[in-house]
Amino acid sequence: MRTFYCSFIAFFCLTISLKSLGLSREDSLNRYDKLDSSDIIVASFSYKVGEQELGQGATLQVPEGFRLLDAAQSRLLVESLWGNPENPNTLGVLLPERAGPMDKDFRGFVISFEPSGYLDEREAGKINYGKLLHDMKEELKNVNVLRSRKGAGVITSMDWAFPPYFDKNSLTLHWARILHFDGITPPVLNYEVRLLGRRGSLCFTAIGKAGDIVKIRKQLQQIASQAHFTNGNSYADFNPRTDPSARWTPEEVFISSRVLSPDNLLLGLRSTLSMLLVFLCMVLFIYAMHFYHHRRKPTYRKMMDFDERLN
């Protein structure tokens, strides 16, 4: 009797355990089914730390406290989940370790490459930021069409958060825009730092609250200082004969500065000397031929003379 009672108790406990395990598995599956597509995509992301190659001849030492998404995952996040326009030049996204990709308060730093060409330091100081902002507002019309299709908020206006400037020591351009949306959405800060290179700029863009501009500026400066271009792609490796130059200044200023640049003056001097050398060689050749024929002229006449005594 005691054996039967013990067996019954064991069977009862085993049944209860199997049911609890089944319910637990069912609950976990139900929770997974309740996840939307964005949660599933975020769960599939893998992050990198340490020194990483970004592409376009640039590398980044991921700062402590951050993690990096590669280019493919970054485009999926920025374009599909955040609703931004497509950008094939996106290289990565930096996220704080304690922040998720869909955190509304802070979305991380988008890293991209702008193939605008080499920007001379003198040209960087002559950029007409008023005209640049006007061009951005014109482009904003196309951006709003795309945002409307994706159900994102429409940007109603755009202004500079502070006068943009160029830092010669770090070879970086700094500009920040305040984006205003329709409805009750608060203004958003779009802060961008561009590290100049041989064929373009490595761009670090931060999205955040307008009141966090001091914090975001400090973080962007820290991140930009951890990035650099490899040998052959740096700012000092620019070759004026083969590499394109950026045209962010008025055309007449750009042309005059390019024509009067030391490299172009040296190239023009070489071309002029080459033309003079060719012209001198042609003159010497003509003079030599004239002298040669002049020396042979009496001989020709003598060969044509007739002896009158033969008559």
Short mmCIF file of C-alpha atoms in Angstrom, two decimals:
data_model
loop_
_atom_site.label_atom_id
_atom_site.label_comp_id
_atom_site.label_asym_id
_atom_site.label_seq_id
_atom_site.Cartn_x
_atom_site.Cartn_y
_atom_site.Cartn_z
CA MET A 1 0.00 0.00 0.00
CA ARG A 2 2.82 2.31 0.81
CA THR A 3 4.45 1.55 -2.56
CA PHE A 4 1.22 2.35 -4.43
CA TYR A 5 0.82 5.63 -2.55
CA CYS A 6 4.39 6.73 -3.33
CA SER A 7 3.96 5.86 -7.02
CA PHE A 8 0.75 7.87 -7.19
CA ILE A 9 2.41 10.91 -5.62
CA ALA A 10 5.35 10.70 -8.06
CA PHE A 11 3.01 10.38 -11.07
CA PHE A 12 0.98 13.36 -9.90
CA CYS A 13 4.09 15.55 -9.49
CA LEU A 14 5.41 14.53 -12.90
CA THR A 15 2.11 15.45 -14.55
CA ILE A 16 2.09 18.86 -12.89
CA SER A 17 5.68 19.49 -14.00
CA LEU A 18 4.98 18.58 -17.63
CA LYS A 19 1.95 20.84 -17.69
CA SER A 20 3.92 23.74 -16.23
CA LEU A 21 6.68 23.22 -18.78
CA GLY A 22 4.15 23.13 -21.58
CA LEU A 23 2.46 26.29 -20.35
CA SER A 24 5.83 28.01 -20.03
CA ARG A 25 6.78 27.06 -23.58
CA GLU A 26 3.38 28.17 -24.83
CA ASP A 27 3.72 31.51 -23.01
CA SER A 28 7.16 32.07 -24.53
CA LEU A 29 5.84 31.33 -28.01
CA ASN A 30 2.90 33.66 -27.44
CA ARG A 31 5.27 36.43 -26.37
CA TYR A 32 7.36 35.84 -29.51
CA ASP A 33 4.25 35.96 -31.71
CA LYS A 34 3.29 39.28 -30.14
CA LEU A 35 6.57 40.89 -31.28
CA ASP A 36 6.20 43.15 -34.31
CA SER A 37 8.61 43.19 -37.24
CA SER A 38 10.72 46.02 -35.82
CA ASP A 39 11.33 44.12 -32.56
CA ILE A 40 12.36 41.03 -34.50
CA ILE A 41 14.78 43.05 -36.63
CA VAL A 42 16.31 44.72 -33.57
CA ALA A 43 16.70 41.35 -31.87
CA SER A 44 18.69 40.10 -34.88
CA PHE A 45 21.28 42.89 -34.72
CA SER A 46 24.88 42.05 -33.85
CA TYR A 47 27.25 44.73 -32.57
CA LYS A 48 31.00 45.32 -32.83
CA VAL A 49 33.54 46.95 -30.54
CA GLY A 50 37.22 47.83 -30.80
CA GLU A 51 38.89 49.14 -33.96
CA GLN A 52 36.69 48.62 -37.01
CA GLU A 53 37.03 49.33 -40.73
CA LEU A 54 34.15 51.48 -41.90
CA GLY A 55 34.88 51.43 -45.61
CA GLN A 56 35.82 54.26 -47.99
CA GLY A 57 39.33 54.18 -46.53
CA ALA A 58 38.20 55.08 -42.99
CA THR A 59 38.57 53.30 -39.66
CA LEU A 60 37.05 53.94 -36.24
CA GLN A 61 38.09 52.99 -32.74
CA VAL A 62 34.68 52.39 -31.16
CA PRO A 63 34.67 54.55 -28.01
CA GLU A 64 34.19 52.91 -24.65
CA GLY A 65 30.53 52.68 -23.76
CA PHE A 66 29.40 52.40 -27.39
CA ARG A 67 28.77 49.60 -29.87
CA LEU A 68 28.75 49.65 -33.66
CA LEU A 69 26.32 48.29 -36.26
CA ASP A 70 27.77 47.45 -39.68
CA ALA A 71 26.66 49.12 -42.90
CA ALA A 72 23.93 46.62 -43.89
CA GLN A 73 22.28 46.57 -40.46
CA SER A 74 22.62 50.35 -40.19
CA ARG A 75 20.75 50.93 -43.44
CA LEU A 76 18.00 48.60 -42.23
CA LEU A 77 17.72 50.58 -39.00
CA VAL A 78 17.98 54.08 -40.44
CA GLU A 79 15.83 53.58 -43.55
CA SER A 80 13.30 50.91 -42.61
CA LEU A 81 12.81 51.48 -38.88
CA TRP A 82 13.55 55.19 -38.53
CA GLY A 83 11.93 56.16 -41.84
CA ASN A 84 14.83 58.15 -43.30
CA PRO A 85 15.60 58.40 -47.05
CA GLU A 86 17.79 55.75 -48.62
CA ASN A 87 21.51 56.43 -48.43
CA PRO A 88 23.87 53.87 -49.99
CA ASN A 89 26.80 55.71 -48.36
CA THR A 90 25.75 54.77 -44.81
CA LEU A 91 28.70 53.04 -43.12
CA GLY A 92 27.43 52.33 -39.62
CA VAL A 93 25.51 53.42 -36.53
CA LEU A 94 27.03 53.96 -33.09
CA LEU A 95 24.75 53.21 -30.15
CA PRO A 96 25.33 53.55 -26.41
CA GLU A 97 25.54 50.18 -24.67
CA ARG A 98 22.55 51.00 -22.46
CA ALA A 99 20.35 52.39 -25.25
CA GLY A 100 18.30 50.44 -27.76
CA PRO A 101 18.03 51.23 -31.48
CA MET A 102 14.39 52.25 -31.05
CA ASP A 103 14.95 54.48 -28.01
CA LYS A 104 13.03 57.69 -28.69
CA ASP A 105 15.15 59.87 -26.44
CA PHE A 106 18.46 59.07 -28.07
CA ARG A 107 18.98 57.24 -31.34
CA GLY A 108 22.74 57.10 -31.60
CA PHE A 109 25.18 58.39 -34.20
CA VAL A 110 24.84 57.66 -37.89
CA ILE A 111 28.15 57.34 -39.78
CA SER A 112 28.20 57.92 -43.53
CA PHE A 113 30.54 58.99 -46.31
CA GLU A 114 29.89 62.05 -48.44
CA PRO A 115 31.72 61.64 -51.81
CA SER A 116 31.74 65.39 -52.46
CA GLY A 117 35.45 65.53 -53.26
CA TYR A 118 38.36 67.32 -51.65
CA LEU A 119 37.48 70.52 -49.79
CA ASP A 120 40.36 72.97 -49.53
CA GLU A 121 40.79 74.73 -46.19
CA ARG A 122 40.41 78.13 -47.87
CA GLU A 123 37.23 76.98 -49.57
CA ALA A 124 35.89 75.68 -46.25
CA GLY A 125 36.14 79.19 -44.84
CA LYS A 126 34.17 80.66 -47.76
CA ILE A 127 31.12 78.38 -47.66
CA ASN A 128 27.89 80.32 -47.99
CA TYR A 129 25.86 78.66 -45.24
CA GLY A 130 22.81 80.76 -46.04
CA LYS A 131 22.69 79.33 -49.55
CA LEU A 132 23.46 75.87 -48.19
CA LEU A 133 20.48 76.06 -45.82
CA HIS A 134 18.29 77.24 -48.71
CA ASP A 135 19.33 74.22 -50.80
CA MET A 136 18.62 71.92 -47.85
CA LYS A 137 15.12 73.38 -47.52
CA GLU A 138 14.50 72.73 -51.22
CA GLU A 139 15.63 69.13 -50.79
CA LEU A 140 13.36 68.89 -47.75
CA LYS A 141 10.35 68.87 -50.06
CA ASN A 142 11.40 65.53 -51.53
CA VAL A 143 12.23 64.18 -48.07
CA ASN A 144 8.75 65.07 -46.79
CA VAL A 145 7.13 63.19 -49.66
CA LEU A 146 9.01 60.06 -48.66
CA ARG A 147 8.28 60.56 -44.96
CA SER A 148 4.56 60.95 -45.68
CA ARG A 149 4.53 57.66 -47.58
CA LYS A 150 6.12 55.91 -44.62
CA GLY A 151 3.74 57.52 -42.13
CA ALA A 152 6.47 59.61 -40.49
CA GLY A 153 6.01 63.20 -39.35
CA VAL A 154 6.46 65.97 -41.92
CA ILE A 155 9.26 68.48 -41.29
CA THR A 156 7.74 71.94 -41.53
CA SER A 157 10.87 74.10 -41.12
CA MET A 158 14.62 73.97 -40.60
CA ASP A 159 17.05 76.43 -39.01
CA TRP A 160 20.67 76.51 -37.87
CA ALA A 161 21.10 75.78 -34.17
CA PHE A 162 24.31 77.88 -34.24
CA PRO A 163 26.46 79.42 -37.00
CA PRO A 164 28.35 76.56 -38.69
CA TYR A 165 32.15 76.66 -38.51
CA PHE A 166 35.30 74.87 -39.72
CA ASP A 167 37.89 73.58 -37.23
CA LYS A 168 41.33 73.72 -38.90
CA ASN A 169 43.04 71.74 -36.14
CA SER A 170 40.83 68.67 -36.47
CA LEU A 171 39.87 69.28 -40.15
CA THR A 172 36.18 69.03 -39.26
CA LEU A 173 33.08 70.94 -40.30
CA HIS A 174 30.44 71.49 -37.61
CA TRP A 175 26.82 72.32 -38.29
CA ALA A 176 23.59 71.64 -36.43
CA ARG A 177 20.02 72.07 -37.57
CA ILE A 178 16.79 72.37 -35.61
CA LEU A 179 13.99 70.44 -37.32
CA HIS A 180 10.39 71.46 -36.62
CA PHE A 181 7.55 69.00 -37.21
CA ASP A 182 3.83 69.38 -37.65
CA GLY A 183 1.54 68.47 -34.78
CA ILE A 184 2.71 68.17 -31.20
CA THR A 185 6.11 66.64 -31.99
CA PRO A 186 8.83 68.69 -30.26
CA PRO A 187 11.73 70.13 -32.28
CA VAL A 188 14.59 67.73 -33.03
CA LEU A 189 18.30 68.48 -33.16
CA ASN A 190 20.27 67.19 -36.15
CA TYR A 191 23.96 67.71 -35.39
CA GLU A 192 26.58 66.79 -38.01
CA VAL A 193 30.39 66.71 -37.90
CA ARG A 194 32.32 66.09 -41.12
CA LEU A 195 35.89 64.84 -41.05
CA LEU A 196 37.60 65.92 -44.28
CA GLY A 197 39.45 63.36 -46.38
CA ARG A 198 41.05 63.03 -49.79
CA ARG A 199 37.92 62.25 -51.80
CA GLY A 200 35.16 63.35 -49.46
CA SER A 201 34.04 63.58 -45.85
CA LEU A 202 33.34 61.08 -43.10
CA CYS A 203 30.09 62.28 -41.56
CA PHE A 204 28.90 61.73 -37.99
CA THR A 205 25.25 62.68 -37.48
CA ALA A 206 23.43 62.75 -34.15
CA ILE A 207 19.69 62.99 -33.58
CA GLY A 208 18.44 64.18 -30.22
CA LYS A 209 16.61 66.78 -28.22
CA ALA A 210 17.34 70.44 -28.92
CA GLY A 211 18.21 70.95 -25.26
CA ASP A 212 20.94 68.29 -25.39
CA ILE A 213 23.11 70.18 -27.87
CA VAL A 214 26.03 70.65 -25.45
CA LYS A 215 26.08 66.96 -24.52
CA ILE A 216 25.79 65.82 -28.13
CA ARG A 217 28.53 68.19 -29.30
CA LYS A 218 30.93 66.80 -26.71
CA GLN A 219 30.12 63.23 -27.69
CA LEU A 220 30.52 63.95 -31.41
CA GLN A 221 33.90 65.57 -30.87
CA GLN A 222 35.01 62.52 -28.90
CA ILE A 223 33.81 60.10 -31.59
CA ALA A 224 35.29 62.09 -34.49
CA SER A 225 38.67 62.12 -32.74
CA GLN A 226 38.64 58.30 -32.76
CA ALA A 227 38.24 58.13 -36.55
CA HIS A 228 40.88 58.53 -39.24
CA PHE A 229 41.51 57.84 -42.91
CA THR A 230 44.07 55.21 -43.89
CA ASN A 231 47.26 55.93 -45.83
CA GLY A 232 46.42 57.08 -49.33
CA ASN A 233 42.96 58.34 -48.32
CA SER A 234 43.80 61.10 -45.84
CA TYR A 235 43.43 64.81 -46.38
CA ALA A 236 47.18 65.21 -46.96
CA ASP A 237 47.12 62.61 -49.77
CA PHE A 238 45.11 64.83 -52.12
CA ASN A 239 46.39 64.89 -55.72
CA PRO A 240 45.15 67.98 -57.61
CA ARG A 241 45.82 66.31 -60.98
CA THR A 242 43.57 63.30 -60.44
CA ASP A 243 41.23 63.92 -57.49
CA PRO A 244 37.95 65.86 -57.76
CA SER A 245 37.41 68.97 -55.66
CA ALA A 246 34.28 69.96 -53.75
CA ARG A 247 32.27 72.94 -55.04
CA TRP A 248 30.50 74.41 -52.04
CA THR A 249 31.41 78.03 -52.79
CA PRO A 250 30.14 80.30 -55.59
CA GLU A 251 31.42 79.28 -59.03
CA GLU A 252 33.37 82.47 -59.69
CA VAL A 253 35.16 82.24 -56.33
CA PHE A 254 35.89 78.58 -56.92
CA ILE A 255 37.33 79.18 -60.38
CA SER A 256 39.53 82.10 -59.34
CA SER A 257 40.92 80.28 -56.33
CA ARG A 258 41.62 77.19 -58.40
CA VAL A 259 43.32 79.14 -61.16
CA LEU A 260 45.48 81.09 -58.71
CA SER A 261 46.36 78.08 -56.60
CA PRO A 262 50.10 77.23 -56.40
CA ASP A 263 49.59 73.82 -57.95
CA ASN A 264 47.76 75.18 -60.96
CA LEU A 265 50.23 78.05 -61.38
CA LEU A 266 53.10 75.55 -61.39
CA LEU A 267 51.25 73.36 -63.87
CA GLY A 268 50.60 76.35 -66.12
CA LEU A 269 54.24 77.41 -65.95
CA ARG A 270 55.34 73.94 -66.97
CA SER A 271 52.92 73.91 -69.89
CA THR A 272 54.16 77.33 -71.05
CA LEU A 273 57.80 76.28 -70.85
CA SER A 274 57.01 73.10 -72.78
CA MET A 275 55.33 75.10 -75.53
CA LEU A 276 58.28 77.51 -75.71
CA LEU A 277 60.70 74.58 -75.94
CA VAL A 278 58.72 73.04 -78.79
CA PHE A 279 58.56 76.40 -80.58
CA LEU A 280 62.32 76.88 -80.17
CA CYS A 281 63.00 73.41 -81.57
CA MET A 282 60.83 74.20 -84.60
CA VAL A 283 62.70 77.47 -85.24
CA LEU A 284 66.06 75.73 -84.96
CA PHE A 285 64.90 73.02 -87.36
CA ILE A 286 63.73 75.58 -89.93
CA TYR A 287 66.99 77.53 -89.59
CA ALA A 288 69.05 74.34 -89.98
CA MET A 289 67.15 73.32 -93.11
CA HIS A 290 67.51 76.77 -94.58
CA PHE A 291 71.23 76.80 -93.88
CA TYR A 292 71.63 73.30 -95.36
CA HIS A 293 69.88 74.22 -98.62
CA HIS A 294 71.77 77.49 -98.85
CA ARG A 295 75.10 75.61 -98.69
CA ARG A 296 74.01 73.21 -101.44
CA LYS A 297 72.65 75.90 -103.76
CA PRO A 298 75.95 76.66 -105.67
CA THR A 299 76.41 72.95 -106.32
CA TYR A 300 73.00 72.71 -107.87
CA ARG A 301 73.73 75.64 -110.17
CA LYS A 302 77.05 74.18 -111.22
CA MET A 303 75.40 70.90 -112.17
CA MET A 304 73.01 72.76 -114.41
CA ASP A 305 75.69 74.73 -116.31
CA PHE A 306 76.45 73.77 -119.97
CA ASP A 307 79.84 73.80 -121.64
CA GLU A 308 79.54 76.08 -124.67
CA ARG A 309 82.52 74.44 -126.33
CA LEU A 310 80.46 71.37 -127.03
CA ASN A 311 78.55 73.33 -129.62
#
